[in-house]
PDB file of C-alpha atoms and ligand atoms in Angstrom:
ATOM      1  CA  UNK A   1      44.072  87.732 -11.928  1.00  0.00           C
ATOM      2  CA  UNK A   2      44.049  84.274 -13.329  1.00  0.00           C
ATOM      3  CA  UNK A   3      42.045  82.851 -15.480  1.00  0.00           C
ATOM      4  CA  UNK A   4      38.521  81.807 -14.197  1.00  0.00           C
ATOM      5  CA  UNK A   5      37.949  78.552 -13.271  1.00  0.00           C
ATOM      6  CA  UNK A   6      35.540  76.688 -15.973  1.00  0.00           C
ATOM      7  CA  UNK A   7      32.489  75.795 -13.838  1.00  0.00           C
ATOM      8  CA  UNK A   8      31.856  72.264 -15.784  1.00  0.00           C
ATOM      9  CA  UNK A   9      30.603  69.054 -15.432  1.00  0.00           C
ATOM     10  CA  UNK A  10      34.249  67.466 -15.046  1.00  0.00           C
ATOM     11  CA  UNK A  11      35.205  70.151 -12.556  1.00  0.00           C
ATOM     12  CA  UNK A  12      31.693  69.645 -10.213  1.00  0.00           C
ATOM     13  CA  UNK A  13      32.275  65.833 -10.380  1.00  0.00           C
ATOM     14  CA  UNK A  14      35.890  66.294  -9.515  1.00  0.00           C
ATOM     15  CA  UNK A  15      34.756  68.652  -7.095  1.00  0.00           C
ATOM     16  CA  UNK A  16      32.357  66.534  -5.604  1.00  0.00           C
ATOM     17  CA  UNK A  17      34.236  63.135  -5.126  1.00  0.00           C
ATOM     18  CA  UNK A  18      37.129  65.328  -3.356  1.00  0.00           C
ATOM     19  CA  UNK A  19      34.729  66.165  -0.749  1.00  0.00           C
ATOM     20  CA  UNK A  20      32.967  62.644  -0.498  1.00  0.00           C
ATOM     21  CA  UNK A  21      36.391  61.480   0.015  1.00  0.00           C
ATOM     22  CA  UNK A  22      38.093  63.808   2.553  1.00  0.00           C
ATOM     23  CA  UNK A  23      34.806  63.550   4.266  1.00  0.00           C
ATOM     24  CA  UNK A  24      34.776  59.563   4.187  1.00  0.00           C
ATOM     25  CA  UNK A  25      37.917  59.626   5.393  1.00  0.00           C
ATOM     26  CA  UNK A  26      37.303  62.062   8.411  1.00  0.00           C
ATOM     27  CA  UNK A  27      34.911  59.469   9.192  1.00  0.00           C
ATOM     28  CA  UNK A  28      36.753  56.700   9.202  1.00  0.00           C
ATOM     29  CA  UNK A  29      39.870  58.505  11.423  1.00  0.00           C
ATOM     30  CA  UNK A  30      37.024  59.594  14.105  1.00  0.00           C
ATOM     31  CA  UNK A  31      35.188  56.652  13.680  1.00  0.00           C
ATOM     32  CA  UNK A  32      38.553  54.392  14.787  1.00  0.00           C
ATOM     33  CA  UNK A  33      40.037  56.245  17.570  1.00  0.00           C
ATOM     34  CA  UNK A  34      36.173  56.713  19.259  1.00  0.00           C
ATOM     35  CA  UNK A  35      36.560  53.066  19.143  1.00  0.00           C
ATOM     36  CA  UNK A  36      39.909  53.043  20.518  1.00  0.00           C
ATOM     37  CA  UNK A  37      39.083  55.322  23.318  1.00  0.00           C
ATOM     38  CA  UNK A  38      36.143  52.765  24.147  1.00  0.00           C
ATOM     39  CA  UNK A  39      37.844  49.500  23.539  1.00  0.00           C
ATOM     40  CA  UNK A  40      40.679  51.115  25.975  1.00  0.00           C
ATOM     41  CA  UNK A  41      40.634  49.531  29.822  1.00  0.00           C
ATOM     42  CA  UNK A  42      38.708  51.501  31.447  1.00  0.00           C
ATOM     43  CA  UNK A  43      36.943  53.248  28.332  1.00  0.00           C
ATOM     44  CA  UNK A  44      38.205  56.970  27.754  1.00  0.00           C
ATOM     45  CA  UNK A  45      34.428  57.826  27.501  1.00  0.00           C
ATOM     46  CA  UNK A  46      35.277  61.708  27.138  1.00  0.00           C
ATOM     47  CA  UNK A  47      37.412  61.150  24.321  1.00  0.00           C
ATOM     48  CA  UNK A  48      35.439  58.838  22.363  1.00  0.00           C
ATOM     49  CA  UNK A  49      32.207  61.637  22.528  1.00  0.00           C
ATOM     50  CA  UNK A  50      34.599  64.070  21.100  1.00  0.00           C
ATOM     51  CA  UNK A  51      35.638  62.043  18.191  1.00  0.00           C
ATOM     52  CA  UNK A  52      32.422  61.550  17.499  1.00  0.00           C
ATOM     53  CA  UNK A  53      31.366  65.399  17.886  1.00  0.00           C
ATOM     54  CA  UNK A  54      33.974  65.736  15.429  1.00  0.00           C
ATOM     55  CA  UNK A  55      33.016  63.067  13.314  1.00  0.00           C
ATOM     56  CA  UNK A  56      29.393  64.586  13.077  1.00  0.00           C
ATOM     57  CA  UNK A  57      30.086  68.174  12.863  1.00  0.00           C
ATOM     58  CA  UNK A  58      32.802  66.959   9.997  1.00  0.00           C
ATOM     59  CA  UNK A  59      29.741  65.403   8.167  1.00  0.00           C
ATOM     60  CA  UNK A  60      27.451  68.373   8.692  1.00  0.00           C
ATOM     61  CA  UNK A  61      30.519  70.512   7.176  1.00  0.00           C
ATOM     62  CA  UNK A  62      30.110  68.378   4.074  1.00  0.00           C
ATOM     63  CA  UNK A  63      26.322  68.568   3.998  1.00  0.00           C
ATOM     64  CA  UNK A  64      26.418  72.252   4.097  1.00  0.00           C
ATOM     65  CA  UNK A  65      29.138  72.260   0.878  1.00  0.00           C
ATOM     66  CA  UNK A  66      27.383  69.989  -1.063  1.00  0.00           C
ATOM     67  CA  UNK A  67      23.986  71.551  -1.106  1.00  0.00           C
ATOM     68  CA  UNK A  68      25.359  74.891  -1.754  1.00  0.00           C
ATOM     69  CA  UNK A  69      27.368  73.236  -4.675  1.00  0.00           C
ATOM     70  CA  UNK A  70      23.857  72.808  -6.059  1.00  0.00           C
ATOM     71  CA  UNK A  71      24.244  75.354  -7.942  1.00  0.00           C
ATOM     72  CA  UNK A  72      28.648  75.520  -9.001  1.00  0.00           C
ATOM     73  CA  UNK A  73      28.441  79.170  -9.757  1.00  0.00           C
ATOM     74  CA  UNK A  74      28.594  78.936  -5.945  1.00  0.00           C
ATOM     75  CA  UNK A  75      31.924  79.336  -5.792  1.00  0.00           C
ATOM     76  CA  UNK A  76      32.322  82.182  -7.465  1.00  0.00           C
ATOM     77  CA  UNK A  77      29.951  84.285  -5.189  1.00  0.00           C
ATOM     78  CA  UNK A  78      30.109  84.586  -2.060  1.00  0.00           C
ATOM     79  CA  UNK A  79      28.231  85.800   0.655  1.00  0.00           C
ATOM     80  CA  UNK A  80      30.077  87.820   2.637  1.00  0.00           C
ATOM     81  CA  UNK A  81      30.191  88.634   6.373  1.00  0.00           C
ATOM     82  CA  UNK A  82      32.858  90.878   8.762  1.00  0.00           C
ATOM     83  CA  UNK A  83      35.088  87.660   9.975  1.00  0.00           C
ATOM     84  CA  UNK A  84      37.841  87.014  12.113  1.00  0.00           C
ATOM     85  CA  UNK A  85      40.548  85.142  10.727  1.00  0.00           C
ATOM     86  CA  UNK A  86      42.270  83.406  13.961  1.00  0.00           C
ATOM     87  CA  UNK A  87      38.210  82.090  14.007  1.00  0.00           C
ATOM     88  CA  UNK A  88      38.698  80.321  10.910  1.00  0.00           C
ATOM     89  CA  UNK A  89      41.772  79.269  11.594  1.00  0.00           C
ATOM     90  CA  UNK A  90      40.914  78.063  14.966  1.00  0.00           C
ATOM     91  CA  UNK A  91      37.875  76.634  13.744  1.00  0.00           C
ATOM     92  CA  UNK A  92      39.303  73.866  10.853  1.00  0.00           C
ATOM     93  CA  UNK A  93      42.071  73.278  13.164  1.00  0.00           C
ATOM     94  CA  UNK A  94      39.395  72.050  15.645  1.00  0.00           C
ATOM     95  CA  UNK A  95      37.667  70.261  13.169  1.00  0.00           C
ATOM     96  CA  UNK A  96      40.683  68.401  11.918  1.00  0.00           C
ATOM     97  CA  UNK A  97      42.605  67.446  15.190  1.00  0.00           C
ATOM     98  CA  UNK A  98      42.174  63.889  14.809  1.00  0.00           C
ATOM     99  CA  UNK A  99      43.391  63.643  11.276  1.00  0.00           C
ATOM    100  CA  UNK A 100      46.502  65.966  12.778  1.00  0.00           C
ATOM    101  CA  UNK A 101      47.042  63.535  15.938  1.00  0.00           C
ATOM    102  CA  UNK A 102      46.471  60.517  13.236  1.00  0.00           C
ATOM    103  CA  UNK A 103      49.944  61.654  11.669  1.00  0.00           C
ATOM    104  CA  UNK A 104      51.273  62.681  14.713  1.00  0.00           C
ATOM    105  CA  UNK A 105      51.518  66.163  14.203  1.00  0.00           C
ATOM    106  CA  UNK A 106      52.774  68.950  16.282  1.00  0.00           C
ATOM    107  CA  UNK A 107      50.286  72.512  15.938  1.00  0.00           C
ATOM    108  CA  UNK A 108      51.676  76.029  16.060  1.00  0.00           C
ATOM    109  CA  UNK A 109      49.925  78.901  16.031  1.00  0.00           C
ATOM    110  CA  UNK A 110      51.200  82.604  15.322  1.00  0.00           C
ATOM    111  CA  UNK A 111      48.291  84.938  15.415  1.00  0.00           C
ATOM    112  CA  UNK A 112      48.158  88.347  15.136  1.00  0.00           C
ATOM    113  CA  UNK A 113      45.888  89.195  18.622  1.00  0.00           C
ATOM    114  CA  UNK A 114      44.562  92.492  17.049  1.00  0.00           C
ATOM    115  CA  UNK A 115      44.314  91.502  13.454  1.00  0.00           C
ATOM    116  CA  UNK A 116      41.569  93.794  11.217  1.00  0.00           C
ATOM    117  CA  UNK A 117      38.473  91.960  10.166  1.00  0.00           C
ATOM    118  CA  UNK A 118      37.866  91.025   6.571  1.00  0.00           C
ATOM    119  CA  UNK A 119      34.615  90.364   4.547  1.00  0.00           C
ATOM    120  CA  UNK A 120      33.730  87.033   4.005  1.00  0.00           C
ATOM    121  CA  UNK A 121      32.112  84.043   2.844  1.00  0.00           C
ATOM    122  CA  UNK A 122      32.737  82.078   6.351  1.00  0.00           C
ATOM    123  CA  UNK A 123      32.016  79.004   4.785  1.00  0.00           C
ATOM    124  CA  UNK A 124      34.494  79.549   1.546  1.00  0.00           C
ATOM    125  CA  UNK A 125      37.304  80.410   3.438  1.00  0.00           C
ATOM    126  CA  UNK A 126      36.671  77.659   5.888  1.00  0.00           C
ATOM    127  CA  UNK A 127      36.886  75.627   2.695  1.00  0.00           C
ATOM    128  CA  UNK A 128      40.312  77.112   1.386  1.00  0.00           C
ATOM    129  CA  UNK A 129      41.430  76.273   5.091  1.00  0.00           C
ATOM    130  CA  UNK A 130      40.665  72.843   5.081  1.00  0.00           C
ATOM    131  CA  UNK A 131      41.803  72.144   1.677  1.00  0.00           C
ATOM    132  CA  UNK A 132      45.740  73.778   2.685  1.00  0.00           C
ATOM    133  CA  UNK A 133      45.712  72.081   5.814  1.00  0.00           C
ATOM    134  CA  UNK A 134      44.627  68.186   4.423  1.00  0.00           C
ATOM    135  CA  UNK A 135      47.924  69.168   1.801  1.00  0.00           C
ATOM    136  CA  UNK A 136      50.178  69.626   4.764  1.00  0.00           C
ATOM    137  CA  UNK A 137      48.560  66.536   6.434  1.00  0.00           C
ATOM    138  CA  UNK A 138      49.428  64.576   3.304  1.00  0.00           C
ATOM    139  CA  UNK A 139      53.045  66.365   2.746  1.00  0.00           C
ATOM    140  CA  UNK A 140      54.042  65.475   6.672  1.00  0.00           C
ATOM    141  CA  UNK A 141      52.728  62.060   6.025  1.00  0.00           C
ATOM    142  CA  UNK A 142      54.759  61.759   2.672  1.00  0.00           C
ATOM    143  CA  UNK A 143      58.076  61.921   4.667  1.00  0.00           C
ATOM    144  CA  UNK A 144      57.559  58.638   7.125  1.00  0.00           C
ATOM    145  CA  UNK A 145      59.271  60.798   9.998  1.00  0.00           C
ATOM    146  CA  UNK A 146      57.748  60.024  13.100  1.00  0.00           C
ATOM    147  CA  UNK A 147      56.279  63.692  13.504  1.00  0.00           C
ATOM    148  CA  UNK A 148      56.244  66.782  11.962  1.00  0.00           C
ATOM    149  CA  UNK A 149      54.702  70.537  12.463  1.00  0.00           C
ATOM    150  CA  UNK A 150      52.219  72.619  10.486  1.00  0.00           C
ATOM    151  CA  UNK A 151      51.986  76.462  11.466  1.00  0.00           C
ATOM    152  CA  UNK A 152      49.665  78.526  10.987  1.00  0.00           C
ATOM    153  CA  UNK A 153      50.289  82.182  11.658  1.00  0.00           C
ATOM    154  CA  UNK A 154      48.007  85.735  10.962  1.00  0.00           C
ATOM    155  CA  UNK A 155      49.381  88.832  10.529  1.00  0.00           C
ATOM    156  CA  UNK A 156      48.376  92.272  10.076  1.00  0.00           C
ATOM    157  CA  UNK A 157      49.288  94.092   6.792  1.00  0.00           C
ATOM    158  CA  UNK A 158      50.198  97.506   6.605  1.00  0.00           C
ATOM    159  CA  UNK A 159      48.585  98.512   3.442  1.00  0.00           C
ATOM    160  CA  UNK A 160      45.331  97.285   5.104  1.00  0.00           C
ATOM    161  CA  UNK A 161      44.606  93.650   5.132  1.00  0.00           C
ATOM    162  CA  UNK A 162      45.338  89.996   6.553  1.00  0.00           C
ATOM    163  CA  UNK A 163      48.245  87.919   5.800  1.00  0.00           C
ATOM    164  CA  UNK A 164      47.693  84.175   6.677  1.00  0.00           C
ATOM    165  CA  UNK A 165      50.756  81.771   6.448  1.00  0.00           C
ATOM    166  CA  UNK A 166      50.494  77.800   6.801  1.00  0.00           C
ATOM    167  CA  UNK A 167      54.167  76.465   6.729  1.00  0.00           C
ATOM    168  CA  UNK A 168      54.974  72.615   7.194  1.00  0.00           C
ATOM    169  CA  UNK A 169      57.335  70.147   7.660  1.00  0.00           C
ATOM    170  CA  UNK A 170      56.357  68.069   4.933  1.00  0.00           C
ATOM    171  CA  UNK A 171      57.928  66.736   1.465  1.00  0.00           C
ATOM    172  CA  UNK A 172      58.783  70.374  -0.103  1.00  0.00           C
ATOM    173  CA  UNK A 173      56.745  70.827  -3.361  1.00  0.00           C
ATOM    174  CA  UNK A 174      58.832  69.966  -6.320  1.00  0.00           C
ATOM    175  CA  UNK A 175      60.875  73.022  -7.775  1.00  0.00           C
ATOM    176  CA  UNK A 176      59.430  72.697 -10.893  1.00  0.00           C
ATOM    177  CA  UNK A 177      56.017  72.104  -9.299  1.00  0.00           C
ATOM    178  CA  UNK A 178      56.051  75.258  -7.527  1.00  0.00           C
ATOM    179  CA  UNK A 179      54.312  77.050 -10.258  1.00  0.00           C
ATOM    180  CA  UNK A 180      52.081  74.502 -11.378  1.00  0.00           C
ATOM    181  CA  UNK A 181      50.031  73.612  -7.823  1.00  0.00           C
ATOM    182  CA  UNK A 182      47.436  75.875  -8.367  1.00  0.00           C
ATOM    183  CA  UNK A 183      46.373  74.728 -11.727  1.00  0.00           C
ATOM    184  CA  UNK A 184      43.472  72.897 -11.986  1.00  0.00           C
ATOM    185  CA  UNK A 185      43.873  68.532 -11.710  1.00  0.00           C
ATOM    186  CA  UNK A 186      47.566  68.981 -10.894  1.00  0.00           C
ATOM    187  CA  UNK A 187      48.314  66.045  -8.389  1.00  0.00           C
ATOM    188  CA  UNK A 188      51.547  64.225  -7.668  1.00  0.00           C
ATOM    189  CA  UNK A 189      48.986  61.916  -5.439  1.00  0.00           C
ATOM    190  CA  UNK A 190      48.063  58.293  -6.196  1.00  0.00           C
ATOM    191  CA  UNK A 191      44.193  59.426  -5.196  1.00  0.00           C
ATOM    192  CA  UNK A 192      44.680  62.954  -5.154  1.00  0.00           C
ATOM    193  CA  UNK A 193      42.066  65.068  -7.126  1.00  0.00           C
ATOM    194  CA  UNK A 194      44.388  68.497  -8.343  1.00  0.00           C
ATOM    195  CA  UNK A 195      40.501  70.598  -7.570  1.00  0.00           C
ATOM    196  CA  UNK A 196      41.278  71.627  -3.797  1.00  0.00           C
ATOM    197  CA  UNK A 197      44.190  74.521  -4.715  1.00  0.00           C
ATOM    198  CA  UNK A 198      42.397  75.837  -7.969  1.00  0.00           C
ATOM    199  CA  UNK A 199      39.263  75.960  -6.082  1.00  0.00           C
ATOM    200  CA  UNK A 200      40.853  77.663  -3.309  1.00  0.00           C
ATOM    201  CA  UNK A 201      42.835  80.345  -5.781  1.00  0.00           C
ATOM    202  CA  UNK A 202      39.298  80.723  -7.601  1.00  0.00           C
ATOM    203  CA  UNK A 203      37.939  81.613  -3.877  1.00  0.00           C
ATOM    204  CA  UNK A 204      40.931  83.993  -3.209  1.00  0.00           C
ATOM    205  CA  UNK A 205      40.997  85.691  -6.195  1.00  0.00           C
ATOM    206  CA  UNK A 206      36.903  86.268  -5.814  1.00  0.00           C
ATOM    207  CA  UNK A 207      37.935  87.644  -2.515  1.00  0.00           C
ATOM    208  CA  UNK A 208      40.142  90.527  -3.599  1.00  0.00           C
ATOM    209  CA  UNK A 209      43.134  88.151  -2.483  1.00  0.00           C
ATOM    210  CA  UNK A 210      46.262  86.451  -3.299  1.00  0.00           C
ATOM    211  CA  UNK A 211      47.743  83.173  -2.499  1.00  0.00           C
ATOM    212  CA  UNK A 212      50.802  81.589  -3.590  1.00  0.00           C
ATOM    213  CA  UNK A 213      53.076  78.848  -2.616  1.00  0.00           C
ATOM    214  CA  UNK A 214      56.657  78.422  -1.731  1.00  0.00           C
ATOM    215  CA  UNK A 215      59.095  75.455  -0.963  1.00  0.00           C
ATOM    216  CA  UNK A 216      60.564  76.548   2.577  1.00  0.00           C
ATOM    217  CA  UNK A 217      64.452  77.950   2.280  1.00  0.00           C
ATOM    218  CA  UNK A 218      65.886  75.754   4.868  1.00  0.00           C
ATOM    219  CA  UNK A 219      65.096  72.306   2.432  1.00  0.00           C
ATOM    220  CA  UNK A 220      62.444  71.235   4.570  1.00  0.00           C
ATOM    221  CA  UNK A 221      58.382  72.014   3.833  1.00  0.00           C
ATOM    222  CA  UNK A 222      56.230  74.394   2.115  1.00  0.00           C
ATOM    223  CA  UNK A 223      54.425  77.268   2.944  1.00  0.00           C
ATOM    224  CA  UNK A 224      51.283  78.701   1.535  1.00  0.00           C
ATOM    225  CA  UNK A 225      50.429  82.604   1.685  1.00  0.00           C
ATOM    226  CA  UNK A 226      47.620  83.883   1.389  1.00  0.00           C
ATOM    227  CA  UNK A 227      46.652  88.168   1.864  1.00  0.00           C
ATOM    228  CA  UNK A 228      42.515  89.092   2.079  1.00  0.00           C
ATOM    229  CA  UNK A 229      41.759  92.624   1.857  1.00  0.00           C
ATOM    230  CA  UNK A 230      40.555  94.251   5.131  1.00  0.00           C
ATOM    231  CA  UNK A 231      37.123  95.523   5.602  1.00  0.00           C
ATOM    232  CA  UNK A 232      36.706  98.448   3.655  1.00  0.00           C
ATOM    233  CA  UNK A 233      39.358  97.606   1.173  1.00  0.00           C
ATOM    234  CA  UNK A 234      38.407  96.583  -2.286  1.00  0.00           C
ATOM    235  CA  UNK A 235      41.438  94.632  -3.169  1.00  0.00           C
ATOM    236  CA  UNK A 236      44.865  93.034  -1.523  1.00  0.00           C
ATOM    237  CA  UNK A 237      47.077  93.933  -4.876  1.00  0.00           C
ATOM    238  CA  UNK A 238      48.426  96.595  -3.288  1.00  0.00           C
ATOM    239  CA  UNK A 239      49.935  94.664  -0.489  1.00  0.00           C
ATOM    240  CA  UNK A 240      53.278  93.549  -0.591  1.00  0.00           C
ATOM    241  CA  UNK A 241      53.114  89.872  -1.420  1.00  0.00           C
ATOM    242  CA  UNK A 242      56.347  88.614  -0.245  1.00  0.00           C
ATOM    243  CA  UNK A 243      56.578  88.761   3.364  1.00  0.00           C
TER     244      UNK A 243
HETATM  245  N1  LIG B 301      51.717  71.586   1.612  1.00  0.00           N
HETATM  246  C1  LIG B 301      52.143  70.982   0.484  1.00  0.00           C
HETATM  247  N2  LIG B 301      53.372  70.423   0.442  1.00  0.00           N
HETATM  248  C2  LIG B 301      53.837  69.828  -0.687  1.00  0.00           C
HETATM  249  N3  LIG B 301      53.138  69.731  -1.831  1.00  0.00           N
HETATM  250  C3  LIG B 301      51.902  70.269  -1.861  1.00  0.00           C
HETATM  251  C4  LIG B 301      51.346  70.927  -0.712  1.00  0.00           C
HETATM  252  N4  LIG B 301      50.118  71.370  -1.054  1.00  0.00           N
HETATM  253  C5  LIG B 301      49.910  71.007  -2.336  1.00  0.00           C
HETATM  254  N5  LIG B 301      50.963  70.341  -2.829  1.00  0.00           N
HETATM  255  C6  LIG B 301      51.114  69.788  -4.184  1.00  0.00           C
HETATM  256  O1  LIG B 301      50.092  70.370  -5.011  1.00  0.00           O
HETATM  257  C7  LIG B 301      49.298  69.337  -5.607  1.00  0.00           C
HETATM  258  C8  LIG B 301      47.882  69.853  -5.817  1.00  0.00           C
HETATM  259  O2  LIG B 301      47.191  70.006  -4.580  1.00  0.00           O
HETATM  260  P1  LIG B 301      45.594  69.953  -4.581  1.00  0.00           P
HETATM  261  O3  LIG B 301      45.087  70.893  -5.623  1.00  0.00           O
HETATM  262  O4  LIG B 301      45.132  70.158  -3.197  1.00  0.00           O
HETATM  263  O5  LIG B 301      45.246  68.502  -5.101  1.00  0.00           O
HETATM  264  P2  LIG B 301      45.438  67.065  -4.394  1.00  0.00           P
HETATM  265  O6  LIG B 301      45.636  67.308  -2.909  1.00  0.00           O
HETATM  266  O7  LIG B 301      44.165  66.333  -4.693  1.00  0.00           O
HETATM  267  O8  LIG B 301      46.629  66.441  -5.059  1.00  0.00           O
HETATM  268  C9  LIG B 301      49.441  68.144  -4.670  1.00  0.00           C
HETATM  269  O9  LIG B 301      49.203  66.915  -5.336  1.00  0.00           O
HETATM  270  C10 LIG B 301      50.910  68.280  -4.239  1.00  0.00           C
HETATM  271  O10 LIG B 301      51.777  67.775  -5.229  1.00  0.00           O
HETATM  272 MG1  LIG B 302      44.520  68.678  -1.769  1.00  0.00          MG
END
């Protein structure tokens, strides 16, 4: 366990201008390319209604975090619920294709088809999703190659639980970095926050889970584990956590 994540005012308006400003710029991305699809001869008016679904159901994403960050302690609850992984993971990917097409990036998914269900709060992990997948985003971005992938893969653990991978092409993390991500305002970004991995280890750890982060062997990307207990398992400690 690690230590608990203080629950103060500098965290919550951290917190807070994070989400204003991933959400802003979700905005912005689906805002442009519905405009693009329109301004296109003759207007792509299919595509342009989907960037905007996604724009709005981005927004009402946001809505929903904020009021429930009302009241911080949020985050250390949870409300829990029997919940299919590959739906979460489906899910944020969904909600974030156009930032992913914005940086040209190629999706892979590796899902377990028969993976146990684990208990909990949809909308936390949802958040812990988003928050690993806008770092891959940025790390694909960060190397100015004209594309890059970002995989996300589920698999079943033995000892009873879920283990959920998200490997990418992107800058690696630092080596001396490697154990220093999760702590809380760590950035190496110009506008970065340092709240979105602490928040999402603080969600983890509620959860009975781990989650740690490695620089990929072959020189090229990181990946970030994560392993959730199953349904009807109390904790994912017992799980090997270096597969
Ligand atoms: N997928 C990744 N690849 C490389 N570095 C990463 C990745 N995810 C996180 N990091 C590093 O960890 C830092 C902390 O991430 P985070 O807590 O999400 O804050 P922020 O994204 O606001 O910087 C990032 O600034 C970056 O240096
Ligand atoms: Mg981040």
């Amino acid at each position: 366990m690690h230590d608990p994540l203080p629950i103060d005012a500098r965290l919550c308006a951290t917190f807070l201008a994070h989400e204003v400003n991933k959400s802003a710029s979700a905005v912005l991305i689906n805002a442009e390319a519905a405009l693009r699809w329109l301004d296109k001869g003759p207007a792509d008016v299919m595509r342009a209604q989907k960037s905007l679904r996604l724009l709005i159901r981005n927004t009402e994403r946001t809505c929903e975090i904020i009021s429930r960050f009302r009241d911080p302690s949020w985050l250390l609850r949870s409300d829990r619920e029997a919940v299919n992984v590959n739906d979460i993971a489906n899910g944020t990917l969904s909600l974030m294709f156009s930032e992913i097409a914005d940086a040209s990036i190629r999706v892979e998914r590796d899902f377990c088809q028969s993976l146990q269900l684990i208990s909990a709060d949809r909308a936390q992990l949802e958040h812990v999703f988003t928050n690993l997948i806008a770092n891959s985003i940025d790390a694909i971005r960060a190397t100015r190659r004209r594309a890059g992938y970002l995989r996300v893969g589920t698999y079943q653990v033995d000892q009873g639980g879920v283990l959920i991978a998200i490997e990418d092409s992107g800058e690696p993390i630092p080596a001396h970095h490697v154990d220093h991500v999760f702590d809380l305002l760590h950035t190496t970004k110009p506008y970065g926050s340092g709240v979105g991995l602490a928040i999402s280890r603080a969600i983890i750890d509620n959860h009975g889970g781990r989650i740690w982060a490695r620089r990929n062997d072959w020189g090229e990307g990181s990946t970030f584990r994560m392993i959730l207990p199953g349904v009807g398992h109390a904790s994912a400690e017992a799980a090997d956590n270096e597969s």
